[in-house]
PDB file of C-alpha atoms in Angstrom:
ATOM      1  CA  VAL A   1     -24.382   9.259 -28.691  1.00 85.00           C
ATOM      2  CA  THR A   2     -22.298  10.834 -26.124  1.00 85.00           C
ATOM      3  CA  PRO A   3     -23.048  12.864 -22.976  1.00 82.00           C
ATOM      4  CA  ALA A   4     -22.108  15.950 -24.908  1.00 82.00           C
ATOM      5  CA  SER A   5     -24.958  15.153 -27.358  1.00 89.00           C
ATOM      6  CA  PHE A   6     -27.324  16.014 -24.564  1.00 92.00           C
ATOM      7  CA  PHE A   7     -25.200  18.600 -22.553  1.00 91.00           C
ATOM      8  CA  PRO A   8     -23.020  20.331 -25.115  1.00 91.00           C
ATOM      9  CA  GLU A   9     -21.744  22.717 -22.440  1.00 90.00           C
ATOM     10  CA  LEU A  10     -20.439  19.814 -20.409  1.00 88.00           C
ATOM     11  CA  ARG A  11     -17.013  19.253 -21.960  1.00 87.00           C
ATOM     12  CA  PRO A  12     -15.709  22.896 -21.632  1.00 90.00           C
ATOM     13  CA  TRP A  13     -17.152  23.052 -18.211  1.00 89.00           C
ATOM     14  CA  VAL A  14     -15.235  19.782 -17.282  1.00 89.00           C
ATOM     15  CA  GLU A  15     -12.092  21.173 -18.933  1.00 89.00           C
ATOM     16  CA  GLY A  16     -12.292  24.333 -16.889  1.00 91.00           C
ATOM     17  CA  LEU A  17     -12.361  22.445 -13.532  1.00 91.00           C
ATOM     18  CA  VAL A  18      -8.728  21.995 -13.411  1.00 89.00           C
ATOM     19  CA  ASN A  19      -8.485  25.874 -12.905  1.00 91.00           C
ATOM     20  CA  VAL A  20     -10.956  25.982 -10.151  1.00 93.00           C
ATOM     21  CA  TRP A  21     -10.608  25.480  -6.488  1.00 92.00           C
ATOM     22  CA  PRO A  22      -9.668  22.896  -5.065  1.00 91.00           C
ATOM     23  CA  ALA A  23      -8.493  21.342  -8.113  1.00 92.00           C
ATOM     24  CA  TYR A  24      -5.427  23.442  -8.570  1.00 90.00           C
ATOM     25  CA  ILE A  25      -4.565  22.751  -4.788  1.00 92.00           C
ATOM     26  CA  ILE A  26      -5.180  18.982  -5.170  1.00 93.00           C
ATOM     27  CA  LYS A  27      -3.362  18.412  -8.541  1.00 91.00           C
ATOM     28  CA  PRO A  28       0.379  19.183  -7.677  1.00 91.00           C
ATOM     29  CA  GLN A  29       0.061  16.811  -4.820  1.00 94.00           C
ATOM     30  CA  PHE A  30      -2.162  14.258  -6.509  1.00 94.00           C
ATOM     31  CA  ALA A  31      -0.344  11.096  -5.016  1.00 96.00           C
ATOM     32  CA  SER A  32      -0.653  12.372  -1.332  1.00 96.00           C
ATOM     33  CA  TRP A  33      -4.334  12.976  -1.893  1.00 96.00           C
ATOM     34  CA  GLN A  34      -4.713   9.530  -3.189  1.00 96.00           C
ATOM     35  CA  VAL A  35      -3.082   8.150   0.025  1.00 97.00           C
ATOM     36  CA  LEU A  36      -5.625  10.316   2.012  1.00 97.00           C
ATOM     37  CA  HIS A  37      -8.499   8.746  -0.094  1.00 97.00           C
ATOM     38  CA  ILE A  38      -7.131   5.106   0.562  1.00 97.00           C
ATOM     39  CA  LEU A  39      -6.721   5.885   4.374  1.00 97.00           C
ATOM     40  CA  SER A  40     -10.353   7.113   4.278  1.00 97.00           C
ATOM     41  CA  LEU A  41     -11.306   3.797   2.759  1.00 97.00           C
ATOM     42  CA  VAL A  42      -9.613   1.995   5.696  1.00 97.00           C
ATOM     43  CA  ILE A  43     -11.569   3.993   8.360  1.00 96.00           C
ATOM     44  CA  LEU A  44     -14.731   3.186   6.315  1.00 96.00           C
ATOM     45  CA  GLY A  45     -13.925  -0.272   6.458  1.00 95.00           C
ATOM     46  CA  GLY A  46     -13.168  -0.575  10.075  1.00 95.00           C
ATOM     47  CA  THR A  47     -16.035   1.627  11.313  1.00 94.00           C
ATOM     48  CA  THR A  48     -18.636  -0.522   8.905  1.00 93.00           C
ATOM     49  CA  ILE A  49     -17.471  -3.745  10.650  1.00 89.00           C
ATOM     50  CA  CYS A  50     -17.324  -2.404  14.142  1.00 80.00           C
TER      51      CYS A  50
ATOM     52  CA  VAL B   1      20.745 -14.256  -6.887  1.00 89.00           C
ATOM     53  CA  ILE B   2      17.464 -12.669  -5.948  1.00 93.00           C
ATOM     54  CA  ARG B   3      17.380 -10.310  -9.091  1.00 93.00           C
ATOM     55  CA  ASP B   4      18.379 -13.438 -11.310  1.00 93.00           C
ATOM     56  CA  PHE B   5      15.364 -15.362  -9.783  1.00 95.00           C
ATOM     57  CA  LEU B   6      13.050 -12.371 -10.385  1.00 95.00           C
ATOM     58  CA  ALA B   7      14.175 -12.039 -14.019  1.00 94.00           C
ATOM     59  CA  TRP B   8      13.539 -15.895 -14.624  1.00 95.00           C
ATOM     60  CA  LEU B   9      10.176 -15.258 -12.852  1.00 93.00           C
ATOM     61  CA  GLN B  10       9.342 -12.229 -15.209  1.00 94.00           C
ATOM     62  CA  ASN B  11      10.695 -13.595 -18.452  1.00 92.00           C
ATOM     63  CA  SER B  12      10.786 -17.265 -18.617  1.00 90.00           C
ATOM     64  CA  LEU B  13       8.385 -19.001 -16.243  1.00 94.00           C
ATOM     65  CA  GLY B  14       5.770 -20.311 -18.184  1.00 89.00           C
ATOM     66  CA  LYS B  15       6.834 -19.126 -21.484  1.00 90.00           C
ATOM     67  CA  GLY B  16       5.974 -21.459 -24.591  1.00 85.00           C
ATOM     68  CA  GLU B  17       7.576 -21.858 -27.976  1.00 86.00           C
ATOM     69  CA  GLY B  18       7.536 -19.254 -30.819  1.00 84.00           C
ATOM     70  CA  ASP B  19       8.503 -15.452 -31.100  1.00 80.00           C
ATOM     71  CA  ILE B  20       5.322 -14.167 -29.567  1.00 86.00           C
ATOM     72  CA  ALA B  21       5.193 -16.440 -26.608  1.00 91.00           C
ATOM     73  CA  GLN B  22       4.648 -14.761 -23.359  1.00 93.00           C
ATOM     74  CA  SER B  23       5.828 -15.824 -19.892  1.00 94.00           C
ATOM     75  CA  TRP B  24       2.854 -15.983 -17.235  1.00 94.00           C
ATOM     76  CA  SER B  25       3.970 -12.736 -15.634  1.00 95.00           C
ATOM     77  CA  GLU B  26       4.076 -10.949 -18.935  1.00 94.00           C
ATOM     78  CA  ALA B  27       0.415 -12.389 -19.741  1.00 94.00           C
ATOM     79  CA  LEU B  28      -0.834 -11.218 -16.193  1.00 94.00           C
ATOM     80  CA  LEU B  29       0.540  -7.838 -16.879  1.00 94.00           C
ATOM     81  CA  GLY B  30      -0.932  -7.639 -20.519  1.00 93.00           C
ATOM     82  CA  SER B  31      -4.340  -9.054 -19.344  1.00 93.00           C
ATOM     83  CA  LEU B  32      -7.284  -6.829 -20.132  1.00 91.00           C
ATOM     84  CA  ASN B  33      -8.946  -6.817 -16.792  1.00 94.00           C
ATOM     85  CA  PHE B  34      -7.397  -9.438 -14.639  1.00 95.00           C
ATOM     86  CA  TRP B  35      -4.488  -7.269 -13.277  1.00 93.00           C
ATOM     87  CA  GLY B  36      -7.275  -4.399 -12.567  1.00 94.00           C
ATOM     88  CA  LEU B  37      -9.302  -7.088 -10.656  1.00 96.00           C
ATOM     89  CA  ILE B  38      -6.590  -8.257  -8.704  1.00 97.00           C
ATOM     90  CA  GLU B  39      -5.700  -4.509  -7.726  1.00 96.00           C
ATOM     91  CA  GLY B  40      -9.273  -3.739  -6.745  1.00 96.00           C
ATOM     92  CA  THR B  41      -9.540  -6.971  -4.657  1.00 97.00           C
ATOM     93  CA  HIS B  42      -6.137  -5.783  -3.233  1.00 97.00           C
ATOM     94  CA  VAL B  43      -7.730  -2.413  -1.949  1.00 96.00           C
ATOM     95  CA  LEU B  44     -11.001  -3.854  -0.798  1.00 96.00           C
ATOM     96  CA  ALA B  45      -9.183  -6.578   1.257  1.00 97.00           C
ATOM     97  CA  LEU B  46      -7.116  -3.441   2.659  1.00 97.00           C
ATOM     98  CA  MET B  47     -10.413  -1.866   3.924  1.00 96.00           C
ATOM     99  CA  LEU B  48     -11.019  -5.167   5.756  1.00 96.00           C
ATOM    100  CA  PHE B  49      -7.474  -5.629   7.051  1.00 97.00           C
ATOM    101  CA  ALA B  50      -6.255  -2.268   8.005  1.00 97.00           C
ATOM    102  CA  GLY B  51      -9.735  -1.153   9.051  1.00 97.00           C
ATOM    103  CA  THR B  52      -9.961  -3.974  11.805  1.00 97.00           C
ATOM    104  CA  ILE B  53      -6.269  -3.169  12.786  1.00 97.00           C
ATOM    105  CA  LEU B  54      -7.285   0.552  13.192  1.00 97.00           C
ATOM    106  CA  VAL B  55     -10.197  -0.254  15.518  1.00 97.00           C
ATOM    107  CA  VAL B  56      -8.192  -2.420  17.821  1.00 97.00           C
ATOM    108  CA  ASP B  57      -5.439  -0.049  17.758  1.00 97.00           C
ATOM    109  CA  LEU B  58      -7.802   2.898  18.688  1.00 97.00           C
ATOM    110  CA  ARG B  59      -9.113   0.706  21.598  1.00 97.00           C
ATOM    111  CA  LEU B  60      -5.548  -0.053  22.868  1.00 97.00           C
ATOM    112  CA  LEU B  61      -4.859   3.724  22.693  1.00 97.00           C
ATOM    113  CA  GLY B  62      -8.066   4.318  24.996  1.00 96.00           C
ATOM    114  CA  VAL B  63      -9.712   6.230  22.131  1.00 97.00           C
ATOM    115  CA  THR B  64     -12.681   4.111  20.983  1.00 94.00           C
ATOM    116  CA  PHE B  65     -14.775   1.198  22.536  1.00 95.00           C
ATOM    117  CA  ARG B  66     -13.431   2.216  25.950  1.00 96.00           C
ATOM    118  CA  LYS B  67     -16.013   0.276  27.852  1.00 96.00           C
ATOM    119  CA  THR B  68     -15.282  -3.054  25.977  1.00 96.00           C
ATOM    120  CA  PRO B  69     -12.638  -5.472  27.076  1.00 97.00           C
ATOM    121  CA  VAL B  70      -9.731  -5.634  24.578  1.00 97.00           C
ATOM    122  CA  SER B  71      -9.950  -9.472  24.654  1.00 96.00           C
ATOM    123  CA  LEU B  72     -13.660  -9.259  23.556  1.00 97.00           C
ATOM    124  CA  LEU B  73     -13.072  -6.740  20.769  1.00 96.00           C
ATOM    125  CA  SER B  74      -9.902  -8.722  19.527  1.00 95.00           C
ATOM    126  CA  ALA B  75     -11.925 -12.086  19.562  1.00 96.00           C
ATOM    127  CA  LYS B  76     -14.587 -10.532  17.355  1.00 95.00           C
ATOM    128  CA  VAL B  77     -12.292  -8.527  14.995  1.00 95.00           C
ATOM    129  CA  LEU B  78      -9.169 -10.633  14.625  1.00 95.00           C
ATOM    130  CA  PRO B  79     -10.497 -13.466  12.455  1.00 96.00           C
ATOM    131  CA  LEU B  80     -11.532 -10.784  10.082  1.00 96.00           C
ATOM    132  CA  THR B  81      -8.051  -9.222  10.109  1.00 96.00           C
ATOM    133  CA  VAL B  82      -6.445 -12.508   9.372  1.00 97.00           C
ATOM    134  CA  PHE B  83      -8.917 -13.255   6.614  1.00 97.00           C
ATOM    135  CA  GLY B  84      -8.121  -9.923   5.039  1.00 97.00           C
ATOM    136  CA  PHE B  85      -4.429 -10.333   5.358  1.00 96.00           C
ATOM    137  CA  GLY B  86      -4.760 -13.623   3.605  1.00 98.00           C
ATOM    138  CA  ILE B  87      -6.407 -11.907   0.765  1.00 98.00           C
ATOM    139  CA  MET B  88      -4.016  -8.969   0.892  1.00 97.00           C
ATOM    140  CA  LEU B  89      -1.156 -11.438   0.693  1.00 97.00           C
ATOM    141  CA  ILE B  90      -2.242 -13.463  -2.186  1.00 97.00           C
ATOM    142  CA  THR B  91      -3.340 -10.403  -4.252  1.00 97.00           C
ATOM    143  CA  GLY B  92      -0.139  -8.562  -3.336  1.00 97.00           C
ATOM    144  CA  LEU B  93       2.032 -11.423  -4.374  1.00 97.00           C
ATOM    145  CA  ALA B  94       0.065 -11.636  -7.530  1.00 97.00           C
ATOM    146  CA  LEU B  95       0.571  -7.911  -8.294  1.00 96.00           C
ATOM    147  CA  PHE B  96       4.363  -8.200  -7.525  1.00 96.00           C
ATOM    148  CA  TYR B  97       4.349 -11.170  -9.761  1.00 96.00           C
ATOM    149  CA  ALA B  98       3.255  -9.127 -12.699  1.00 96.00           C
ATOM    150  CA  LYS B  99       6.206  -6.743 -12.567  1.00 95.00           C
ATOM    151  CA  PRO B 100       8.869  -8.304 -10.221  1.00 96.00           C
ATOM    152  CA  LEU B 101      11.848  -6.610 -11.697  1.00 96.00           C
ATOM    153  CA  ALA B 102      10.305  -3.083 -11.596  1.00 95.00           C
ATOM    154  CA  TYR B 103       9.274  -3.433  -8.149  1.00 96.00           C
ATOM    155  CA  TYR B 104      12.533  -4.967  -7.004  1.00 97.00           C
ATOM    156  CA  HIS B 105      14.196  -1.794  -8.163  1.00 97.00           C
ATOM    157  CA  ASN B 106      11.534   0.715  -6.716  1.00 97.00           C
ATOM    158  CA  ILE B 107      12.668   2.670  -3.769  1.00 98.00           C
ATOM    159  CA  TRP B 108       8.905   2.844  -2.386  1.00 98.00           C
ATOM    160  CA  PHE B 109       8.687  -0.901  -2.496  1.00 97.00           C
ATOM    161  CA  ARG B 110      11.857  -1.420  -0.659  1.00 98.00           C
ATOM    162  CA  ALA B 111      10.753   1.222   1.847  1.00 98.00           C
ATOM    163  CA  LYS B 112       7.318  -0.642   2.148  1.00 98.00           C
ATOM    164  CA  LEU B 113       9.131  -3.976   3.095  1.00 97.00           C
ATOM    165  CA  ILE B 114      10.908  -2.189   5.731  1.00 98.00           C
ATOM    166  CA  PHE B 115       7.879  -0.904   7.224  1.00 98.00           C
ATOM    167  CA  LEU B 116       6.179  -4.174   7.015  1.00 97.00           C
ATOM    168  CA  LEU B 117       8.912  -5.658   8.705  1.00 98.00           C
ATOM    169  CA  LEU B 118       8.432  -3.129  11.448  1.00 98.00           C
ATOM    170  CA  ALA B 119       4.846  -3.922  11.740  1.00 97.00           C
ATOM    171  CA  ILE B 120       5.513  -7.640  11.982  1.00 96.00           C
ATOM    172  CA  ILE B 121       8.215  -7.290  14.573  1.00 98.00           C
ATOM    173  CA  ASN B 122       5.677  -4.915  16.575  1.00 98.00           C
ATOM    174  CA  ILE B 123       2.970  -7.691  16.436  1.00 96.00           C
ATOM    175  CA  ALA B 124       5.576 -10.109  17.660  1.00 97.00           C
ATOM    176  CA  ILE B 125       6.583  -7.841  20.541  1.00 97.00           C
ATOM    177  CA  PHE B 126       2.821  -7.148  21.454  1.00 96.00           C
ATOM    178  CA  HIS B 127       2.217 -11.001  21.517  1.00 95.00           C
ATOM    179  CA  LEU B 128       5.116 -12.185  23.380  1.00 96.00           C
ATOM    180  CA  ARG B 129       5.678  -9.305  25.848  1.00 95.00           C
ATOM    181  CA  VAL B 130       2.863  -6.688  25.906  1.00 94.00           C
ATOM    182  CA  GLN B 131       0.020  -9.248  26.108  1.00 93.00           C
ATOM    183  CA  ARG B 132       1.491 -11.360  28.779  1.00 93.00           C
ATOM    184  CA  ASN B 133      -0.188  -9.496  31.719  1.00 93.00           C
ATOM    185  CA  GLN B 134      -3.199  -8.478  29.407  1.00 95.00           C
ATOM    186  CA  ALA B 135      -5.606  -9.867  32.260  1.00 95.00           C
ATOM    187  CA  ALA B 136      -4.427  -6.951  34.453  1.00 96.00           C
ATOM    188  CA  TRP B 137      -5.380  -4.166  31.913  1.00 96.00           C
ATOM    189  CA  ASP B 138      -8.063  -5.987  29.596  1.00 96.00           C
ATOM    190  CA  ARG B 139     -10.858  -3.777  30.956  1.00 97.00           C
ATOM    191  CA  MET B 140      -8.998  -0.510  31.564  1.00 96.00           C
ATOM    192  CA  GLU B 141     -10.553   2.391  29.581  1.00 96.00           C
ATOM    193  CA  ARG B 142      -6.668   3.376  28.949  1.00 96.00           C
ATOM    194  CA  PRO B 143      -4.412   0.470  28.717  1.00 97.00           C
ATOM    195  CA  PRO B 144      -0.884   0.942  30.153  1.00 97.00           C
ATOM    196  CA  ALA B 145       1.983   2.843  28.072  1.00 97.00           C
ATOM    197  CA  SER B 146       3.315  -0.619  26.777  1.00 96.00           C
ATOM    198  CA  ALA B 147       0.089  -1.425  24.985  1.00 97.00           C
ATOM    199  CA  ARG B 148      -0.579   2.189  23.742  1.00 98.00           C
ATOM    200  CA  ALA B 149       3.054   2.389  22.334  1.00 97.00           C
ATOM    201  CA  SER B 150       2.472  -0.934  20.701  1.00 97.00           C
ATOM    202  CA  ALA B 151      -0.773   0.602  19.073  1.00 98.00           C
ATOM    203  CA  ALA B 152       0.816   3.716  18.095  1.00 98.00           C
ATOM    204  CA  VAL B 153       3.790   2.038  16.334  1.00 98.00           C
ATOM    205  CA  SER B 154       1.312  -0.350  14.603  1.00 98.00           C
ATOM    206  CA  LEU B 155      -0.978   2.547  13.360  1.00 98.00           C
ATOM    207  CA  LEU B 156       2.336   4.507  12.047  1.00 98.00           C
ATOM    208  CA  ALA B 157       3.788   1.513  10.340  1.00 98.00           C
ATOM    209  CA  TRP B 158       0.698   0.486   8.590  1.00 98.00           C
ATOM    210  CA  VAL B 159      -0.007   4.004   7.386  1.00 98.00           C
ATOM    211  CA  LEU B 160       3.518   4.042   5.992  1.00 98.00           C
ATOM    212  CA  VAL B 161       3.072   0.611   4.365  1.00 98.00           C
ATOM    213  CA  ILE B 162      -0.150   1.924   2.687  1.00 97.00           C
ATOM    214  CA  THR B 163       1.641   5.249   1.596  1.00 97.00           C
ATOM    215  CA  MET B 164       4.555   3.411   0.140  1.00 97.00           C
ATOM    216  CA  GLY B 165       2.271   1.046  -1.612  1.00 96.00           C
ATOM    217  CA  ARG B 166       0.363   3.926  -3.379  1.00 96.00           C
ATOM    218  CA  PHE B 167       3.568   5.603  -4.271  1.00 97.00           C
ATOM    219  CA  MET B 168       5.035   2.592  -5.935  1.00 96.00           C
ATOM    220  CA  ALA B 169       2.683   3.103  -8.748  1.00 93.00           C
ATOM    221  CA  TYR B 170       4.499   6.415  -9.634  1.00 95.00           C
ATOM    222  CA  SER B 171       7.487   6.593 -11.841  1.00 93.00           C
ATOM    223  CA  TRP B 172       9.106   9.502 -10.422  1.00 95.00           C
ATOM    224  CA  PHE B 173      12.454   7.722  -9.648  1.00 96.00           C
ATOM    225  CA  GLU B 174      12.296   5.035 -12.468  1.00 96.00           C
ATOM    226  CA  CYS B 175      15.882   3.507 -13.225  1.00 96.00           C
ATOM    227  CA  GLY B 176      17.193   5.196 -16.202  1.00 95.00           C
ATOM    228  CA  LYS B 177      15.632   8.486 -15.502  1.00 95.00           C
ATOM    229  CA  PRO B 178      17.944  11.257 -14.074  1.00 96.00           C
ATOM    230  CA  ILE B 179      17.574  10.890 -10.336  1.00 96.00           C
ATOM    231  CA  PRO B 180      19.654  11.725  -7.283  1.00 96.00           C
ATOM    232  CA  ALA B 181      22.693   9.430  -6.900  1.00 96.00           C
ATOM    233  CA  TRP B 182      21.596   7.873  -3.512  1.00 97.00           C
ATOM    234  CA  ILE B 183      18.232   6.933  -5.150  1.00 97.00           C
ATOM    235  CA  ASN B 184      20.103   5.206  -7.713  1.00 97.00           C
ATOM    236  CA  ALA B 185      22.273   3.473  -5.156  1.00 97.00           C
ATOM    237  CA  VAL B 186      19.251   2.407  -3.056  1.00 97.00           C
ATOM    238  CA  GLN B 187      17.247   1.094  -6.058  1.00 96.00           C
ATOM    239  CA  GLU B 188      20.388  -0.580  -7.387  1.00 96.00           C
ATOM    240  CA  CYS B 189      19.830   1.007 -10.761  1.00 96.00           C
ATOM    241  CA  ALA B 190      23.183   0.098 -12.189  1.00 95.00           C
ATOM    242  CA  LEU B 191      22.083  -3.655 -12.396  1.00 95.00           C
ATOM    243  CA  THR B 192      19.202  -2.750 -14.639  1.00 93.00           C
ATOM    244  CA  ASP B 193      18.972  -2.675 -18.362  1.00 92.00           C
ATOM    245  CA  GLU B 194      17.959   1.209 -17.960  1.00 94.00           C
ATOM    246  CA  GLY B 195      21.014   1.759 -15.908  1.00 94.00           C
ATOM    247  CA  ALA B 196      21.674   4.768 -13.443  1.00 95.00           C
ATOM    248  CA  VAL B 197      21.556   8.159 -14.618  1.00 94.00           C
ATOM    249  CA  ASP B 198      22.813  10.671 -12.055  1.00 94.00           C
ATOM    250  CA  LEU B 199      20.773  13.832 -12.029  1.00 93.00           C
ATOM    251  CA  ALA B 200      23.611  15.950 -10.709  1.00 90.00           C
ATOM    252  CA  GLY B 201      25.912  14.772 -13.580  1.00 83.00           C
ATOM    253  CA  LEU B 202      23.345  16.283 -16.121  1.00 80.00           C
ATOM    254  CA  GLN B 203      23.157  19.717 -14.415  1.00 71.00           C
ATOM    255  CA  PRO B 204      25.239  22.533 -15.781  1.00 70.00           C
TER     256      PRO B 204
END
């Protein structure tokens, strides 16, 4: 049993996400977005403690 | 000499008898979950380490906790920073140990070490020079320029260390691939088994 058994429309929808905003902006600069993601974690870590 | 040591670390240390025997480094890299757990711990420790540095640096810049004396904030936060750094160092060394040669010939890793050195020098200057008259500016909402400069350099250096660390995982400039000559030179690709392939030499 997979998610597609219950939601057969899920897979084509997920596959189409790559062509939808903001995916087509993020994908060419994926590594930079990852850096932003990690820096956000750093902000989260600091602000949670203090 | 460094490269020979890393090659021994990667290929020989802990290797038993037989054709399929693995070194400890190869076993770590090939482990099902252990490498991923170490990497996850490295990022979690980063939240603690860089997160607490961020808060102190923003206080020194006069942005946050402006009514709190710098010494009070440091006393509360610094033990957590040191603890986070300890975890980061242990997990970082373990991650390096899994692929020492690949990282040694990685331009982002080399840049990361330079920015790490910059951050450490900045900490030393802060403790030896800027902090000498801390009593005079400890309660200032906006500390003097020297303290603010030190905080700005710290933030910049750690952001760059984190950025280089993330980029290390990508194989954009792996030795053996057609890459610019200067990157081949910086990475010392000619010493590797994959060799140095000049991008300009392949273009018509």
